[in-house]
Coordinates of C-alpha atoms and ligand atoms in Angstrom, one line a residue:
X1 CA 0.0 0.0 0.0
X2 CA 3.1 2.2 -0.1
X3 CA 3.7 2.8 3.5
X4 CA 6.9 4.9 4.5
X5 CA 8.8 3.8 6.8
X6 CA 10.0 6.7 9.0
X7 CA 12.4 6.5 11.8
X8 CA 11.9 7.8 14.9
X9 CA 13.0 11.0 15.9
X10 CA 14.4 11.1 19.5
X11 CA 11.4 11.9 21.6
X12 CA 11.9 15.3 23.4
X13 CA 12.9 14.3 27.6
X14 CA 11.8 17.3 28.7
X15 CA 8.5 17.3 27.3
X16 CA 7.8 14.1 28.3
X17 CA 8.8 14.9 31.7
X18 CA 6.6 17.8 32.4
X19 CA 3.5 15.8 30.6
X20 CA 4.1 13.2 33.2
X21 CA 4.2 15.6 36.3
X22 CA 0.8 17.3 35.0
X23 CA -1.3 14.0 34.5
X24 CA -0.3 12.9 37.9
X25 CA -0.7 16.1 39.4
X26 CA -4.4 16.2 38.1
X27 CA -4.9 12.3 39.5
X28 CA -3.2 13.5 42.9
X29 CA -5.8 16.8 42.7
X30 CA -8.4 14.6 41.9
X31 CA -7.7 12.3 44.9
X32 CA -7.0 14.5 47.5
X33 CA -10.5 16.5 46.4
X34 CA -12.0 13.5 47.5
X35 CA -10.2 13.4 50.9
X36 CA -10.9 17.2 51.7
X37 CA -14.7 16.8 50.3
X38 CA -15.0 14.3 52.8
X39 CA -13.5 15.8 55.4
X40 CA -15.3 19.1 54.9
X41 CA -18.6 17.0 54.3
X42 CA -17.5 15.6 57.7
X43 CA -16.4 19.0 59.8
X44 CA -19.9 20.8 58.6
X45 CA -21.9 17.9 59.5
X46 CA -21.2 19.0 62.9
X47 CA -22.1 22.7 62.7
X48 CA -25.0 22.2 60.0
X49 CA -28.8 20.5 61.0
X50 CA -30.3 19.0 58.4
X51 CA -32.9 21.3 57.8
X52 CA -29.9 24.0 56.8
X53 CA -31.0 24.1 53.2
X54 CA -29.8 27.2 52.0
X55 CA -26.2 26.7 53.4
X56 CA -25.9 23.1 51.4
X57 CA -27.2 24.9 48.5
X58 CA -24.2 27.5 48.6
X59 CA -22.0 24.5 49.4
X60 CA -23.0 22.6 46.6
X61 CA -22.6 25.7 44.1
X62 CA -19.3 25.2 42.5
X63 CA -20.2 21.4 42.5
X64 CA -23.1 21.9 40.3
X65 CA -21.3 24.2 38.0
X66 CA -18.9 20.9 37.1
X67 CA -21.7 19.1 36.7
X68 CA -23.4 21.4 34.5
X69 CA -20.0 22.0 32.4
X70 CA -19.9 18.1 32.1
X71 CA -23.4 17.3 30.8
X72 CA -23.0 20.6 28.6
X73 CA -20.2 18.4 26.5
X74 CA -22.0 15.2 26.6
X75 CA -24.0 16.2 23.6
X76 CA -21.8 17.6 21.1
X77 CA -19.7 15.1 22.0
X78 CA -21.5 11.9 21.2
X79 CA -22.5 13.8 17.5
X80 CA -19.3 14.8 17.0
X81 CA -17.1 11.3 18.1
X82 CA -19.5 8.9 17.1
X83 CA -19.8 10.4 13.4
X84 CA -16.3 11.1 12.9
X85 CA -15.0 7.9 14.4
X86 CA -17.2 5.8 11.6
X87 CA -16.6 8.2 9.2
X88 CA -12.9 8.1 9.2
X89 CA -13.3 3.8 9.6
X90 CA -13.8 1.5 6.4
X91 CA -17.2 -0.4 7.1
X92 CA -15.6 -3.4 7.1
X93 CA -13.4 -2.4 10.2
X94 CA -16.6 -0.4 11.7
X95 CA -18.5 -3.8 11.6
X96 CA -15.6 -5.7 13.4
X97 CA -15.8 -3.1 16.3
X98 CA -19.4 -3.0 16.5
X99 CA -19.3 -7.1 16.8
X100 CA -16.6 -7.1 18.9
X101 CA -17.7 -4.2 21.1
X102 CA -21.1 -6.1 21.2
X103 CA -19.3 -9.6 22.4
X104 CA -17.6 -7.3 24.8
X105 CA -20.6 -5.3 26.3
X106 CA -22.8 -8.5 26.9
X107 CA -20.7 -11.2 28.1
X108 CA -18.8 -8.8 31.0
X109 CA -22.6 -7.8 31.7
X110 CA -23.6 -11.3 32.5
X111 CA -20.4 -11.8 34.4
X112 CA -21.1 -9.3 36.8
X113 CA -24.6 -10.3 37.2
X114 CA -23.2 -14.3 38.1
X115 CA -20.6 -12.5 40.2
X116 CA -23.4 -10.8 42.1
X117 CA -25.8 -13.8 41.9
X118 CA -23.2 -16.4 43.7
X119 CA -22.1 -13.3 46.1
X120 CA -26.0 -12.9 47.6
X121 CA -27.0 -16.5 47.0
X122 CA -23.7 -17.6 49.6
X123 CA -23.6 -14.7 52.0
X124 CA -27.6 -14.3 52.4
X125 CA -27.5 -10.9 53.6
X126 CA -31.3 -10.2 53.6
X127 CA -31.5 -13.1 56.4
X128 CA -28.7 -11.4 58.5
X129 CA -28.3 -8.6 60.8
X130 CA -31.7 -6.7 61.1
X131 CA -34.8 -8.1 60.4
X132 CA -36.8 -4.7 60.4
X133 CA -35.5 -2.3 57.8
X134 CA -36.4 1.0 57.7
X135 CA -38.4 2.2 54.4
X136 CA -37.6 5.8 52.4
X137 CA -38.8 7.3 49.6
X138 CA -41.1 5.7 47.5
X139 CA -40.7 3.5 44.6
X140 CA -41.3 4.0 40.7
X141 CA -43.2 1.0 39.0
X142 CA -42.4 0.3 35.3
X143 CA -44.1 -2.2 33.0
X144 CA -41.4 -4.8 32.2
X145 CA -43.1 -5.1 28.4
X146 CA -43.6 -0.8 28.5
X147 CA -39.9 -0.3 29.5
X148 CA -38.4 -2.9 26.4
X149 CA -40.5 -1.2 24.2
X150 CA -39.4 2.3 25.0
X151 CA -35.8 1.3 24.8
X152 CA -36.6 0.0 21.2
X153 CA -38.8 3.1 20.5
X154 CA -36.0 5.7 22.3
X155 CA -33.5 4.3 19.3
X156 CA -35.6 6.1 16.8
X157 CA -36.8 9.7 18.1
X158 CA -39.5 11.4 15.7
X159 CA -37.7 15.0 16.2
X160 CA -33.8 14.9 16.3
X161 CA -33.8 18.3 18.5
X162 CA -37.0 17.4 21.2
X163 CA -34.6 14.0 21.8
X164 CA -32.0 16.5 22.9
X165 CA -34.0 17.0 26.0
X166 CA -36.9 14.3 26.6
X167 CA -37.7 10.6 25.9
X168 CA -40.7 8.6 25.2
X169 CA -42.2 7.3 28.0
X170 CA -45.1 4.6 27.9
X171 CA -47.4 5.1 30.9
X172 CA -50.7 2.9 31.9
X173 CA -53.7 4.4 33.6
X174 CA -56.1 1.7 34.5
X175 CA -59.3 2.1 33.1
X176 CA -63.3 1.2 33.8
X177 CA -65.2 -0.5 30.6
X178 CA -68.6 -1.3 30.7
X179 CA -69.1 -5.2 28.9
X180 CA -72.5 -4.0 27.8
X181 CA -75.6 -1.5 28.2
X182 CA -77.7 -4.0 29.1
X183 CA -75.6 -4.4 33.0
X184 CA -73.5 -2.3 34.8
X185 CA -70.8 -4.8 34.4
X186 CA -67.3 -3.4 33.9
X187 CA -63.2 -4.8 32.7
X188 CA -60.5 -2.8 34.1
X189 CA -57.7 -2.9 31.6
X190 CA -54.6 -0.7 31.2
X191 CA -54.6 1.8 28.6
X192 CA -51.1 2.5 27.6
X193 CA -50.0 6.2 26.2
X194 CA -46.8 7.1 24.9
X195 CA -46.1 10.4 26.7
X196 CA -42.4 12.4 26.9
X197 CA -40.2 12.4 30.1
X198 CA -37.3 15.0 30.8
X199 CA -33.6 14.0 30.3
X200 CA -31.5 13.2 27.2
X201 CA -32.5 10.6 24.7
X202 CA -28.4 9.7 24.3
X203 CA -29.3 6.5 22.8
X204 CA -32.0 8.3 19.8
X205 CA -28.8 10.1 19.0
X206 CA -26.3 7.7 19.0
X207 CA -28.4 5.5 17.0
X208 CA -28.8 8.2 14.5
X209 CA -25.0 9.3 14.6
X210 CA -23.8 5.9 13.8
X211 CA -26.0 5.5 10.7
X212 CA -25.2 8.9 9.8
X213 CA -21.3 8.0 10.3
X214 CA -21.6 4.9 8.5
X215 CA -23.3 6.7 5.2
X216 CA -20.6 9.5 5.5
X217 CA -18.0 6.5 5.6
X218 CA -19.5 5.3 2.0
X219 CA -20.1 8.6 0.5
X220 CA -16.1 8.5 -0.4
X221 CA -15.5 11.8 -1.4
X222 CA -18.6 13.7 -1.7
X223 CA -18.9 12.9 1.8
X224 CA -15.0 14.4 2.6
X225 CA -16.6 17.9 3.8
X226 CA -18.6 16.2 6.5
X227 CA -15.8 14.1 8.0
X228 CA -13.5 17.4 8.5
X229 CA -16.0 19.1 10.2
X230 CA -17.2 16.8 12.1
X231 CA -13.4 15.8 13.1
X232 CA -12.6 19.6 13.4
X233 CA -15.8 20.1 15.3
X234 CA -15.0 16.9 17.9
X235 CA -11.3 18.3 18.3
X236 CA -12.6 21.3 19.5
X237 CA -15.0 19.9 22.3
X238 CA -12.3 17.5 23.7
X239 CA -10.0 20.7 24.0
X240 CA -12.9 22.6 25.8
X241 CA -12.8 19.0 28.1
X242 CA -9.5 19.7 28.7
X243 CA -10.3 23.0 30.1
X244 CA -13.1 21.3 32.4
X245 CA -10.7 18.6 33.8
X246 CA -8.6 21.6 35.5
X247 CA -11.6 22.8 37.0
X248 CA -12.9 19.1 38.2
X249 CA -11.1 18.6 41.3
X250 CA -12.4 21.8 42.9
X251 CA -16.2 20.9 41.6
X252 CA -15.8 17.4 43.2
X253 CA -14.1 18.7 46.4
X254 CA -17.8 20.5 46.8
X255 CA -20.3 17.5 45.3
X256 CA -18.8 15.0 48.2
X257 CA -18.8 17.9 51.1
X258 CA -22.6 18.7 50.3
X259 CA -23.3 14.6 50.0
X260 CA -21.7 13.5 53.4
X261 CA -23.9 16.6 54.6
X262 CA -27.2 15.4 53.2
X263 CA -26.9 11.5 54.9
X264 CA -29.2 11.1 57.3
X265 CA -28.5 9.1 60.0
X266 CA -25.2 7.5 58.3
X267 CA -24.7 5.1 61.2
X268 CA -28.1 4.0 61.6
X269 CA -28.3 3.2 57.8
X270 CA -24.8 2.0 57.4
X271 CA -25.4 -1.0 60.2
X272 CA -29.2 -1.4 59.0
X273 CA -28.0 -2.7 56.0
X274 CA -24.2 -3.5 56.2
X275 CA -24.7 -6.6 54.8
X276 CA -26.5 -6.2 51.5
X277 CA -24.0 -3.1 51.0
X278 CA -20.9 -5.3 51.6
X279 CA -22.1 -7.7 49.4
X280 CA -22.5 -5.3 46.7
X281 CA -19.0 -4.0 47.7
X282 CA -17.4 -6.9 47.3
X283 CA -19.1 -8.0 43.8
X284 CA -18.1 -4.4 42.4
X285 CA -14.3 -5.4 43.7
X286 CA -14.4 -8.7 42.3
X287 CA -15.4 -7.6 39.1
X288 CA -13.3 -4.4 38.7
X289 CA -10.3 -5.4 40.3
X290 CA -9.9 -8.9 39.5
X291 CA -12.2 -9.8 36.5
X292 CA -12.2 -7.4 34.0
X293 CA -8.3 -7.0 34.5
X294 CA -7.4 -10.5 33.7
X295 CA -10.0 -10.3 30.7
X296 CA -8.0 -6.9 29.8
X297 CA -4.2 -8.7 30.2
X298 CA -5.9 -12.1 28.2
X299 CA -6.5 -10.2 25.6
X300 CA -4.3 -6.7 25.4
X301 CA -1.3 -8.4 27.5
X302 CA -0.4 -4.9 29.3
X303 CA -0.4 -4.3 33.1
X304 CA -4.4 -3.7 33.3
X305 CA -3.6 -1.7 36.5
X306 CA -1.6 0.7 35.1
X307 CA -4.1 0.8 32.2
X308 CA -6.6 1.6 36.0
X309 CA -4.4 4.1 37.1
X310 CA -4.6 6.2 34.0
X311 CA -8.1 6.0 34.0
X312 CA -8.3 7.8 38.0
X313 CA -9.3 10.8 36.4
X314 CA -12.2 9.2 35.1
X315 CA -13.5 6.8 38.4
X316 CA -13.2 10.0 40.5
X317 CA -15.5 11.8 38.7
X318 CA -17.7 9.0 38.2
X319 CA -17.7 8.8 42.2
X320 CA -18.7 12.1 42.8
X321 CA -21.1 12.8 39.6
X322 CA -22.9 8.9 40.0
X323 CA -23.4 9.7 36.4
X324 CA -21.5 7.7 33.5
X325 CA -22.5 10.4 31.1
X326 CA -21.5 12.8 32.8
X327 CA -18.3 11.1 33.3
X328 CA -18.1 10.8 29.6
X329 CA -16.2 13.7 28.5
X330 CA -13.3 12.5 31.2
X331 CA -13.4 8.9 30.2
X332 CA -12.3 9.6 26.8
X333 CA -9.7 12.0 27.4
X334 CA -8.1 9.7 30.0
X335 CA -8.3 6.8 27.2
X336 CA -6.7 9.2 24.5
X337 CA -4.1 11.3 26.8
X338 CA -3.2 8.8 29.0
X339 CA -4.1 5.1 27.7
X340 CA -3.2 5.8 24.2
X341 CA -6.3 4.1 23.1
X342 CA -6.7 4.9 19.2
X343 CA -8.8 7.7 19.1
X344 CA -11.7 6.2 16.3
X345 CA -12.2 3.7 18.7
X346 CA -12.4 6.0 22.0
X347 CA -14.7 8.1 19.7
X348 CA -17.0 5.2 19.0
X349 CA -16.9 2.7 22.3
X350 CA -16.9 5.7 25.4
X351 CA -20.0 7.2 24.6
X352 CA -22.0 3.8 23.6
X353 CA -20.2 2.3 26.7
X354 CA -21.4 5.0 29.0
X355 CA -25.0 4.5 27.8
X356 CA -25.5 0.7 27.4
X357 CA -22.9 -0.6 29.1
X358 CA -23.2 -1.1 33.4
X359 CA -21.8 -4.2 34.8
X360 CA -21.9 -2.5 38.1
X361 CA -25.5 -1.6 38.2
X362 CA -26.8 -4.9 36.6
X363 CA -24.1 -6.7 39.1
X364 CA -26.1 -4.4 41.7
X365 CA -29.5 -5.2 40.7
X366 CA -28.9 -8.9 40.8
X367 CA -28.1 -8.8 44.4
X368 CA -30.6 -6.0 45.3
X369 CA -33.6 -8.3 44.0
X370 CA -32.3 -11.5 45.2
X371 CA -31.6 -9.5 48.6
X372 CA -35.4 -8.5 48.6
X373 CA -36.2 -12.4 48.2
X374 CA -34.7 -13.3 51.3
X375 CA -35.9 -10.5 53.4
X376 CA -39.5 -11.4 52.9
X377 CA -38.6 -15.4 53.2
X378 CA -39.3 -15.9 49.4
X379 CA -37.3 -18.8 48.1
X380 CA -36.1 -18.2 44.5
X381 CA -36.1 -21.2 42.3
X382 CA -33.3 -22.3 39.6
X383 CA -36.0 -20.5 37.1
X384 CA -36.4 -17.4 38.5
X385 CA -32.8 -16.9 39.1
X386 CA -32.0 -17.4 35.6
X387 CA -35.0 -14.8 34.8
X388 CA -33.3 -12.4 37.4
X389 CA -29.5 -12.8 35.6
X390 CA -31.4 -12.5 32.4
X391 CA -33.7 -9.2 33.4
X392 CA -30.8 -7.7 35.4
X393 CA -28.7 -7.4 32.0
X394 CA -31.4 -6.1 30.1
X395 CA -32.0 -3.2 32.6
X396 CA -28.7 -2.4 33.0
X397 CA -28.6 -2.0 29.6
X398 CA -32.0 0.2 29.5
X399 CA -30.8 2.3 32.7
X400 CA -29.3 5.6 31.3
X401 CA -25.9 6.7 32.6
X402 CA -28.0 9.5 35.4
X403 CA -27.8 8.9 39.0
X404 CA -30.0 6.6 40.9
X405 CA -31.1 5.3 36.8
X406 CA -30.7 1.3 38.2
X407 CA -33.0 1.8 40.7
X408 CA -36.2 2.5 38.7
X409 CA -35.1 -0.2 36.1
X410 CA -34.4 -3.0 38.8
X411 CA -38.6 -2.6 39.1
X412 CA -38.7 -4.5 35.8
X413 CA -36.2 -7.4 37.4
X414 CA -38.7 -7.3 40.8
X415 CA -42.3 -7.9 38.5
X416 CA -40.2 -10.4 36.1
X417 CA -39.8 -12.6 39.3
X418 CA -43.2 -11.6 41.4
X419 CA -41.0 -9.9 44.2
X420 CA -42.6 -6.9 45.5
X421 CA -41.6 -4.0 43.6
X422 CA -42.3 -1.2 46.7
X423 CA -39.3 -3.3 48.9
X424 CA -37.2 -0.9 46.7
X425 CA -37.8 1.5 49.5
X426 CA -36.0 -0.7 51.7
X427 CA -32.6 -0.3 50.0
X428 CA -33.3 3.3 49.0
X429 CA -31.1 4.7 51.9
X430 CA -28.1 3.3 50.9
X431 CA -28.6 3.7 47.4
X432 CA -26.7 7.4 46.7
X433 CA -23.7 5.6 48.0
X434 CA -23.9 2.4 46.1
X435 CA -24.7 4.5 43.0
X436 CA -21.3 5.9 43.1
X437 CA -19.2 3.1 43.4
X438 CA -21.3 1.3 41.1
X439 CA -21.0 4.0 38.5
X440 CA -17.5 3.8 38.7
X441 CA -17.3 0.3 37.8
X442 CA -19.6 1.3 34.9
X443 CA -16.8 3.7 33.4
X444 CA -14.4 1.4 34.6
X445 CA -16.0 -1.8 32.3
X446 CA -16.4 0.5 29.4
X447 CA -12.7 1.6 29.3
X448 CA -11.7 -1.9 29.2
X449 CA -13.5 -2.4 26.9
X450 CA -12.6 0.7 24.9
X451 CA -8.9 -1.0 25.2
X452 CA -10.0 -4.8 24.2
X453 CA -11.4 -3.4 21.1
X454 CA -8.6 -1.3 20.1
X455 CA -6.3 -4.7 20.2
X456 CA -8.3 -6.6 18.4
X457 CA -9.8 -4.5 15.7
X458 CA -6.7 -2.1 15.2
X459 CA -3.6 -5.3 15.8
X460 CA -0.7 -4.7 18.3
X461 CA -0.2 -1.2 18.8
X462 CA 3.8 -1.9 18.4
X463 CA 2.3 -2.9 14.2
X464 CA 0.3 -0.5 13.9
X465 CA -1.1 1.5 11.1
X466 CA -1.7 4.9 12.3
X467 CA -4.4 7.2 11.0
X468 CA -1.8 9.5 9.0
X469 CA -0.8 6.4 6.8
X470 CA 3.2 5.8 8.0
X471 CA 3.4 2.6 9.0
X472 CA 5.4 3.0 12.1
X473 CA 6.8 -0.7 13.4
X474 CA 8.2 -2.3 16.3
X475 CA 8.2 0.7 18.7
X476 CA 6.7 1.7 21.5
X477 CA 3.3 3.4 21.6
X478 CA 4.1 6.3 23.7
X479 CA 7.2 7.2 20.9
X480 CA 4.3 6.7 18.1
X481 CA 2.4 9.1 20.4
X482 CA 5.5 11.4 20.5
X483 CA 6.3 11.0 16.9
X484 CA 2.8 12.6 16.2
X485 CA 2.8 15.6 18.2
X486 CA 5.8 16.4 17.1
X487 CA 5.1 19.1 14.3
X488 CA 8.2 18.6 12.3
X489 CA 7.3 15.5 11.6
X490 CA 4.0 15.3 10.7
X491 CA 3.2 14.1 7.5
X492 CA 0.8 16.9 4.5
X493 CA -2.6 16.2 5.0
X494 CA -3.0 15.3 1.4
X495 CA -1.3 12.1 2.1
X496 CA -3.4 11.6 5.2
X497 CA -6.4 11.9 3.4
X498 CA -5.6 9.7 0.0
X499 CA -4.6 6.7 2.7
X500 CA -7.9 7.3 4.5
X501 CA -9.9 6.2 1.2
X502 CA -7.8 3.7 0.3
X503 CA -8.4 2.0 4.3
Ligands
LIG601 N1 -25.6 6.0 38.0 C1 -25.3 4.9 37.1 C2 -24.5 5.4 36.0 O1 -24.6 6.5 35.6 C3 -26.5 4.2 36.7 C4 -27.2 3.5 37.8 O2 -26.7 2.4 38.2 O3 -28.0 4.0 38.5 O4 -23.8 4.6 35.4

């Protein structure tokens, strides 16, 4: 294919240097936010009653700006990565990713979900410690059959700009209908409506993207105009991340301080339920520490916890946002900036990870239902587990990357089994912490993955054919990485774009 062969130029010590000090000074920032937010939350706690609204509110301030700066991103950036990802990618090697990706997304799903499964079914926590939870809150029922169906519908929003703020949502009113005039007899049947909820449709516009990308991808060059801006236009939002990530240690500082404010009664729920919580705890750690790493070293062989400590960034923000979208915008500049991961594929898996894929919440909802079971004495056959393994990866997959998201779609695992669905209000109290360590192994299962693909749809990165067409072999990654931002040596764009057609 007339590859050059270039050699390397000698990558600049200093630079290198410097880059290093500033990625770990952001991951020390990031962690030590944590520790003061804590702390803070801790100190306040004190000093602040519960009923100090107005105070938490101010607290909270420079907490929701980062939040809001966050979600502001997520938008542009799913158009703009998804798109220019598939557009820059021959179909044949799109296809590969989206099987692989696919293989990927399920199969570490259903992992996590056995994980949790043998976890609740050997420690029984709903049959130890207290026998008389306290309730809170109040749960939110959803129609197993409703809730598939909207997932299905949400892929194809009638109006592109309404599914940039709200979803279809089926609801079911039960109604009175009179058999015949000749009785006052009456059926009571559900009548369902498809009404509009607040929040993003992400997966309506990924759905759209990717077939927009994929057309762009075949328009060859009639189609060239589309795939510079939407490359130009992506470049630009993951530079405006980079401005956010500076800010994001002093916006999580404030989002923990305000949340170990707002616990009630921490001890009281913390022993309540220490049980069901360590079980959880120690399905998340099984599955983010042990099992997706060996997966990751099968597969990639590289030190996966390296490959975790580049991604701190990332799992930070995911503990103090509980939001994988949110998270989104840090996930993929911690898999481009500081795991190297090819940036078509970090265009294409982050933002489709962050929305379909949770291992931790569908690892969480198999213990939450089967921990439900227990508590009210009901003994789960072989059946109904399978159903729960089975339901618990679909929700997962139906939960959108928001805080708290699992818990309205574990409802749909709860009716699939005949558990009762308003026991959700036993768990509820613990559920802002679990939510945040759960959400964290989301990001942390879809960076993995992010990684697995790049091996095995883009080769050994040490072989590896990099977008600008130089075939650069048997060196390092991090020189390839060096070799591209160094300007002198970066090849005409002609070139780049001729190779790009010919892929
Ligand atoms: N908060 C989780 C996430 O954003 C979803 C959930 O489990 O509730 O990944």
């Amino acid at each position: 294919m007339g590859y050059e062969e270039v050699v390397m130029p000698p990558v600049r010590r200093r630079g290198r240097c410097s880059q290093f000090i500033i990625d770990n000074l952001l991951i020390i920032m990031m962690i030590v936010a944590v520790a003061i937010g804590v702390g803070m939350g801790m100190g306040l706690r004190e000093h602040w009653a519960y009923y100090e609204k107005r105070k938490m509110h101010f607290l909270r301030f420079p907490g929701d700006l980062l939040m809001n700066m966050l979600k502001m991103m997520i938008l542009p950036l799913v158009f703009s990565s998804i798109i220019s990802a598939l557009a820059s990618l021959d179909i044949k090697k799109s296809g590969k990713m989206g099987i692989v990706a696919i293989i990927y997304y399920m199969s570490t799903t259903l992992i996590a979900v056995i994980i949790g499964i043998i976890l609740v079914l050997s420690i029984r926590p709903g049959e130890l410690g207290n026998s008389d939870l306290d309730r809170k809150g109040k749960e939110k029922t959803a129609n197993p059959y409703d809730a598939l169906m909207d997932l299905i519908r949400n892929c194809f929003p009638p109006n592109l700009i309404a599914a940039c703020f709200e979803k279809q949502v089926t609801s079911a009113t039960p109604t009175n209908f009179t058999i015949s005039n000749a009785t006052d007899d009456y059926v009571t049947r559900d009548v369902p409506k498809v009404g509009t909820g607040s929040g993003t449709n992400i997966l309506g516009i990924i759905v759209f993207s990717i077939f927009l990308g994929i057309i762009i991808a075949k328009m060859g060059e009639k189609g060239k105009p589309l795939v510079d801006f939407f490359e130009s236009f992506s470049l630009a939002i993951i530079k405006l991340v980079t401005l956010i990530i500076w800010y994001a240690p002093f916006g999580i500082m404030f989002l923990i301080a305000a949340k170990v404010i707002e616990m009630e009664d921490p001890a009281k729920t913390f022993t309540q339920l220490a049980y069901y919580m360590l079980t959880v705890l120690a399905g998340l750690a099984v599955h983010g520490f042990i099992v997706l790493p060996l997966i990751y070293f099968i597969v990639v062989r590289r030190n996966p916890y390296k490959f975790m400590y580049n991604m701190v960034k990332a799992l930070t923000t995911a503990l103090a946002t509980a939001s994988s979208s949110a998270t989104l915008p840090i996930t993929m500049n911690c898999l481009q900036e500081n795991n190297h991961i090819d940036e078509r594929v970090t265009k294409m898996m982050a933002p489709i990870g962050a929305t379909i894929n949770m291992d931790g919440t569908a690892l969480y909802e198999a213990v939450a239902s089967i921990f439900i079971a227990q508590y009210n004495n009901i003994t789960l056959d072989v059946g109904q587990v399978i159903i729960i393994s089975l339901t618990s990866t679909a929700a997962a997959i139906g939960a959108a990357g928001i805080p708290e998201a699992g818990l309205v779609t574990m409802t749909i695992v709860l009716t699939a089994v005949g558990l009762p669905v308003e026991d959700v209000t036993l768990i509820l109290a613990i559920d802002w912490f679990l939510d945040r360590c759960r959400t964290s192994i989301n990001v942390l299962g879809d960076s993995f993955g992010a990684g697995i693909v790049d091996r095995l749809v883009l080769g050994p990165r040490s072989n590896r054919n990099l977008d600008n067409g130089i075939m650069v072999s048997g060196i390092e990654l991090e020189d390839t990485v060096a070799y591209k931002d160094n300007k002198a040596f970066q090849p005409d764009t002609k070139s780049k774009s001729m190779e790009k057609t010919a892929l």
